[in-house]
GROMACS .gro file of C-alpha atoms in nm:
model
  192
    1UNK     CA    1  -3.277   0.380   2.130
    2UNK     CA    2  -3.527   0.309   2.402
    3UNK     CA    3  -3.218   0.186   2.655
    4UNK     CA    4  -3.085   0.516   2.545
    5UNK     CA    5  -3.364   0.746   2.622
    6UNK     CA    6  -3.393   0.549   2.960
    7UNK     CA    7  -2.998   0.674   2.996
    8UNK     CA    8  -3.139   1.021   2.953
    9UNK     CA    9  -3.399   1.019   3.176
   10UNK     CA   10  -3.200   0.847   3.479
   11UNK     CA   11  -2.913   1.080   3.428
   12UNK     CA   12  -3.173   1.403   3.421
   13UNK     CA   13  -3.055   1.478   3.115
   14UNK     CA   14  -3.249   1.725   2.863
   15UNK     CA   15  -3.354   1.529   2.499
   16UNK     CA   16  -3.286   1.816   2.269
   17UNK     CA   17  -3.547   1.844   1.957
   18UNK     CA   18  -3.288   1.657   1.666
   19UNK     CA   19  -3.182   1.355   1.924
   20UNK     CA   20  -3.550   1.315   2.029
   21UNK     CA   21  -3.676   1.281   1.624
   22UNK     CA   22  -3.292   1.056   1.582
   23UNK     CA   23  -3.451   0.825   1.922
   24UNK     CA   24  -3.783   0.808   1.779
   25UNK     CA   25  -3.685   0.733   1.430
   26UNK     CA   26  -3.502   0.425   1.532
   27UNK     CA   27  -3.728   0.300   1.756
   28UNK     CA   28  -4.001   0.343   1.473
   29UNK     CA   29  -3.786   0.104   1.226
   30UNK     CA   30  -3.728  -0.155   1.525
   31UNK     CA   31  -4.072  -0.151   1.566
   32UNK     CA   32  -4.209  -0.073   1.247
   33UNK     CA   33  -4.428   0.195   1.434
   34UNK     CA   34  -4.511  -0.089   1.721
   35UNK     CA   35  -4.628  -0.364   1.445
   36UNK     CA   36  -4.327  -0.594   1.540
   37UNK     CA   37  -4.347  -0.856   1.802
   38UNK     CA   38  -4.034  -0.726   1.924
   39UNK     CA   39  -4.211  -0.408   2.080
   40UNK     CA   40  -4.257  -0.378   2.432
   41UNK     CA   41  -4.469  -0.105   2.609
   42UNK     CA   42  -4.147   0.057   2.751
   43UNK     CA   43  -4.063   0.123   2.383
   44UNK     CA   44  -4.403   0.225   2.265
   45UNK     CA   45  -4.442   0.500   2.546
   46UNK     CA   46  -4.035   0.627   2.478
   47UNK     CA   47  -4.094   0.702   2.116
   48UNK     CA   48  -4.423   0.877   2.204
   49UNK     CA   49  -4.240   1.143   2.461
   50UNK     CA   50  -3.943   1.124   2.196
   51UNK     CA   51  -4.232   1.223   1.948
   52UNK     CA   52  -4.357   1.457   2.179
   53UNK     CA   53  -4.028   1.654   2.224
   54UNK     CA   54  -3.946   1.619   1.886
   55UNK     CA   55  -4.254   1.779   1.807
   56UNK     CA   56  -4.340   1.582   1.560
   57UNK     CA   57  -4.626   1.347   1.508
   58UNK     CA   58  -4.543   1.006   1.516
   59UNK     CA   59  -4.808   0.833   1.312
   60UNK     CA   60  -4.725   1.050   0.994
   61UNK     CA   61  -4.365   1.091   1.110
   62UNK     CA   62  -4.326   0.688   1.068
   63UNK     CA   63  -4.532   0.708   0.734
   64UNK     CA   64  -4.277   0.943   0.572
   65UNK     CA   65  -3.985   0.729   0.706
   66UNK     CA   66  -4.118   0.389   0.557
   67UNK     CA   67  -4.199   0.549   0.263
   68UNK     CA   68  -3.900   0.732   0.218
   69UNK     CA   69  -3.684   0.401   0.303
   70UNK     CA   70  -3.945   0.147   0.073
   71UNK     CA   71  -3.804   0.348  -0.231
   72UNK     CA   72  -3.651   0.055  -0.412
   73UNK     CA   73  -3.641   0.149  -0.788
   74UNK     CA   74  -3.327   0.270  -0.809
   75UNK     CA   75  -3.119  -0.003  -0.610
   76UNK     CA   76  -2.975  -0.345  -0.764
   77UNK     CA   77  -3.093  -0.694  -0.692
   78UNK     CA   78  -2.752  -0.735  -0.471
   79UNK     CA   79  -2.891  -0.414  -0.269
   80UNK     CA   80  -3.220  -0.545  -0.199
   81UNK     CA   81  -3.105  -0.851  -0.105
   82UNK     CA   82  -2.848  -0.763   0.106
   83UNK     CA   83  -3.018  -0.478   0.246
   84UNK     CA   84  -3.093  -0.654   0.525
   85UNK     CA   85  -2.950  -1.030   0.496
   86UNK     CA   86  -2.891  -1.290   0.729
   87UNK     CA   87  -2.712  -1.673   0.780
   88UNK     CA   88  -2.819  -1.918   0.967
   89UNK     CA   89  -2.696  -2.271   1.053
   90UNK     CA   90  -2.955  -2.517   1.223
   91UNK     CA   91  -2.830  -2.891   1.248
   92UNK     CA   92  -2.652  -2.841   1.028
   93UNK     CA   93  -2.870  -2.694   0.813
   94UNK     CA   94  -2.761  -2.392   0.636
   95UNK     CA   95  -2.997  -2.074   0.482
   96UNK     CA   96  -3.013  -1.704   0.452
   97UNK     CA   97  -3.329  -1.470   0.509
   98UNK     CA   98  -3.345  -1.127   0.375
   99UNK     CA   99  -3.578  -0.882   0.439
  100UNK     CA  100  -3.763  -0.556   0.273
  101UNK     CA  101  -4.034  -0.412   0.435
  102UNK     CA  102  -4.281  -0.141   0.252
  103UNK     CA  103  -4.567   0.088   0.266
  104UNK     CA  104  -4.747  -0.079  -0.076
  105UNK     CA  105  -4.794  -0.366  -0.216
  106UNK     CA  106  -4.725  -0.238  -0.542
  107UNK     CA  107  -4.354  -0.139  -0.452
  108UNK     CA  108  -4.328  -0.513  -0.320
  109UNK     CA  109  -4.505  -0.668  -0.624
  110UNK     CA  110  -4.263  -0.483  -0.869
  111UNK     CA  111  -3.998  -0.588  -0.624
  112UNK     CA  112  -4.082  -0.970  -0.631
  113UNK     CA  113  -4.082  -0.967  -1.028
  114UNK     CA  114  -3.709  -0.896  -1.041
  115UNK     CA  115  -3.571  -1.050  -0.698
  116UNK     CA  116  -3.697  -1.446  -0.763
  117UNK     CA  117  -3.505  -1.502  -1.128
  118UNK     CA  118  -3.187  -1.306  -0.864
  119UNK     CA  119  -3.226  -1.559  -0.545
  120UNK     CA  120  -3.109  -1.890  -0.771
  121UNK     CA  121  -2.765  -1.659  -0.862
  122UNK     CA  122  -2.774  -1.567  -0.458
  123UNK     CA  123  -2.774  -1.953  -0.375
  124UNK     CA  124  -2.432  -2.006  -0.590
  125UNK     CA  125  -2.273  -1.684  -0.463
  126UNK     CA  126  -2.383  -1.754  -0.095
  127UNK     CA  127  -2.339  -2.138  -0.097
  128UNK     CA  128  -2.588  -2.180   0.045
  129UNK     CA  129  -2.892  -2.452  -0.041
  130UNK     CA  130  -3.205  -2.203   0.060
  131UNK     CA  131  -3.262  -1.900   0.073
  132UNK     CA  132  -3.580  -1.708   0.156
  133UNK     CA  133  -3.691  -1.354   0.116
  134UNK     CA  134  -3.948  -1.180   0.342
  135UNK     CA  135  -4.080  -0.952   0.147
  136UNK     CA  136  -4.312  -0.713   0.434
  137UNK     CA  137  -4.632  -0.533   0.381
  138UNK     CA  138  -4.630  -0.254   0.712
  139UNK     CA  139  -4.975  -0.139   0.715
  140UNK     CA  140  -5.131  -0.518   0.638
  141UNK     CA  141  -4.891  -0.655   0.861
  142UNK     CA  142  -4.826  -0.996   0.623
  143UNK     CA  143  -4.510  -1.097   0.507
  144UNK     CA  144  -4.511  -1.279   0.118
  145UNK     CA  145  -4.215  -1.566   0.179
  146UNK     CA  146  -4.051  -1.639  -0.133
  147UNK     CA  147  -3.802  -1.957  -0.126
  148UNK     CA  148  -3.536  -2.043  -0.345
  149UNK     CA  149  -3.329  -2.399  -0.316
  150UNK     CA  150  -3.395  -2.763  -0.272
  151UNK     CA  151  -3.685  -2.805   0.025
  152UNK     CA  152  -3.687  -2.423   0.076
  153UNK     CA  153  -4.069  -2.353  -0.016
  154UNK     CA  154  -4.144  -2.747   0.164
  155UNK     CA  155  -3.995  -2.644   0.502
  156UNK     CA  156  -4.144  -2.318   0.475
  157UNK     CA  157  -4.453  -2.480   0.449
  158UNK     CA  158  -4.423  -2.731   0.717
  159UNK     CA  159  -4.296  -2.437   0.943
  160UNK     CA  160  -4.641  -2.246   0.908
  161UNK     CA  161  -4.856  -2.542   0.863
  162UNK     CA  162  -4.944  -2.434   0.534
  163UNK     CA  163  -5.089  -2.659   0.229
  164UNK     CA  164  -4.924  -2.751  -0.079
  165UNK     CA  165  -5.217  -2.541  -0.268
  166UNK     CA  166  -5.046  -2.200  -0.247
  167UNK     CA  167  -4.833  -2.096  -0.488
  168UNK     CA  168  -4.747  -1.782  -0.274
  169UNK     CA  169  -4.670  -1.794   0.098
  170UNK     CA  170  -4.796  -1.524   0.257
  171UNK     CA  171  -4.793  -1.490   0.662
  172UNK     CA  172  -5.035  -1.252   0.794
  173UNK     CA  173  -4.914  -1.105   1.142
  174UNK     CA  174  -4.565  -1.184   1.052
  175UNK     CA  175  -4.315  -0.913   0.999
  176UNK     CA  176  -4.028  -0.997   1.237
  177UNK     CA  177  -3.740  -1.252   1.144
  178UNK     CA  178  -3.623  -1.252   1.442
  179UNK     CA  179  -3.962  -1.388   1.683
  180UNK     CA  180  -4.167  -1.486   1.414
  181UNK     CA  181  -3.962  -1.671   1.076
  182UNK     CA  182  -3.635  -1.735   1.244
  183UNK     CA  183  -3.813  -1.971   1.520
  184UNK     CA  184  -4.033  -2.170   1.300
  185UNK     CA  185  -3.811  -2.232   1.037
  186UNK     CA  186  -3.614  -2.400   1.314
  187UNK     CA  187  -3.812  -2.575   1.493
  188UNK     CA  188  -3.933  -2.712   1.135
  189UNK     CA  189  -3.539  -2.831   1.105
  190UNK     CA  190  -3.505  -2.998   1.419
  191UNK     CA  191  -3.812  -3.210   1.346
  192UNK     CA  192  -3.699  -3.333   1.015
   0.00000   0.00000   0.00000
C-alpha cells in the first residue's frame, strides 16, 4: 500500500477519499498501527497523509479495525489457525506458525483455552512435528507463544533465551513472524 501511494504521488495522481481509508487500512494491519518491526518511516508518514485525505483519524481508525478483525467467537479452531498460517523447513527441520493478533487479552485468553487441546489434531493433519501459535497482544506489544510437538516449547525456549520456569512464553516487543519469531527460531535450528 505504501509502494502504491508512492505510485500515486509520482504519477500526480489525486487519492480519492475511499482509496486513501483502503491505503491506510492496509498499511495499518502491516504495521499494526507502526508496532511491527516491519515499519519504516516512509510507511508511517504515507498512512498519515492517507489518514489525512481520508479524513479520518488514524489512531481510532486502527482501533476500530483491530477490534473489528480480533472478533474471534464465532470462527472454528481450523479458522483461527489458519487465519494466518505458515510452513517452514529449516535443515531439515519442519514447523508451522500461526498468528492472531488482538486488542484484549481477554479475547486472546478465551482464544488460548480452545486452540491448545486443537494444535495436537493440527500436528497430524499438517504432518508436521511442531507447531507454534503467536497469539499477539497490539496495545502491550507481547506475543504469548504456545508450542505443540516434540522439542517445540524447548527450541522456543532456547530461541529467546528463556528458562525452563515458565509455563507460558510470552515475548514482549514481539509481534512480527516475519523479523522477530521466524529468525530466532532458526537460528535456534541451525545451532542444534
Amino acid at each position: 500500500a505504501t509502494i502504491i501511494y508512492q505510485m500515486y504521488k509520482e504519477q500526480n495522481v489525486k487519492i480519492d477519499k475511499p482509496i486513501a481509508g483502503l491505503l491506510c487500512a492496509a498499511i495499518l494491519s502491516d504495521t499494526l498501527a507502526f508496532k511491527s518491526p516491519t515499519c519504516t518511516f516512509i510507511d508511517e508518514a504515507a498512512a498519515k497523509e492517507l489518514a489525512r485525505l481520508a479524513e479520518i483519524d488514524i489512531y481510532e481508525f486502527a482501533m476500530e479495525m483491530f477490534d473489528a478483525g480480533s472478533n474471534l467467537k464465532d470462527k472454528t479452531m481450523d479458522e483461527i489457525l489458519h487465519q494466518d498460517f505458515k510452513k517452514f523447513v529449516v535443515d531439515e527441520v519442519s514447523f508451522g506458525v500461526g498468528q492472531i493478533n488482538s486488542m484484549t487479552q481477554k479475547d486472546l485468553d478465551d482464544v488460548r483455552a480452545r486452540l491448545i487441546p486443537y494444535m495436537e489434531k493440527a500436528l497430524t493433519s499438517h504432518a508436521i512435528p511442531m507447531l507454534f501459535f503467536m497469539l499477539t497482544n497490539i496495545p502491550q506489544g507481547t506475543t504469548e507463544l504456545l508450542c505443540a510437538g516434540n522439542g517445540a516449547k524447548e527450541l522456543a525456549r532456547k530461541a529467546f533465551h528463556l528458562s525452563g520456569d515458565e509455563d507460558a512464553i510470552i515475548l514482549k516487543n514481539t509481534v512480527s513472524r516475519k523479523k522477530q519469531l521466524i529468525p530466532a527460531l532458526m537460528q535456534a535450528i541451525q545451532q542444534g
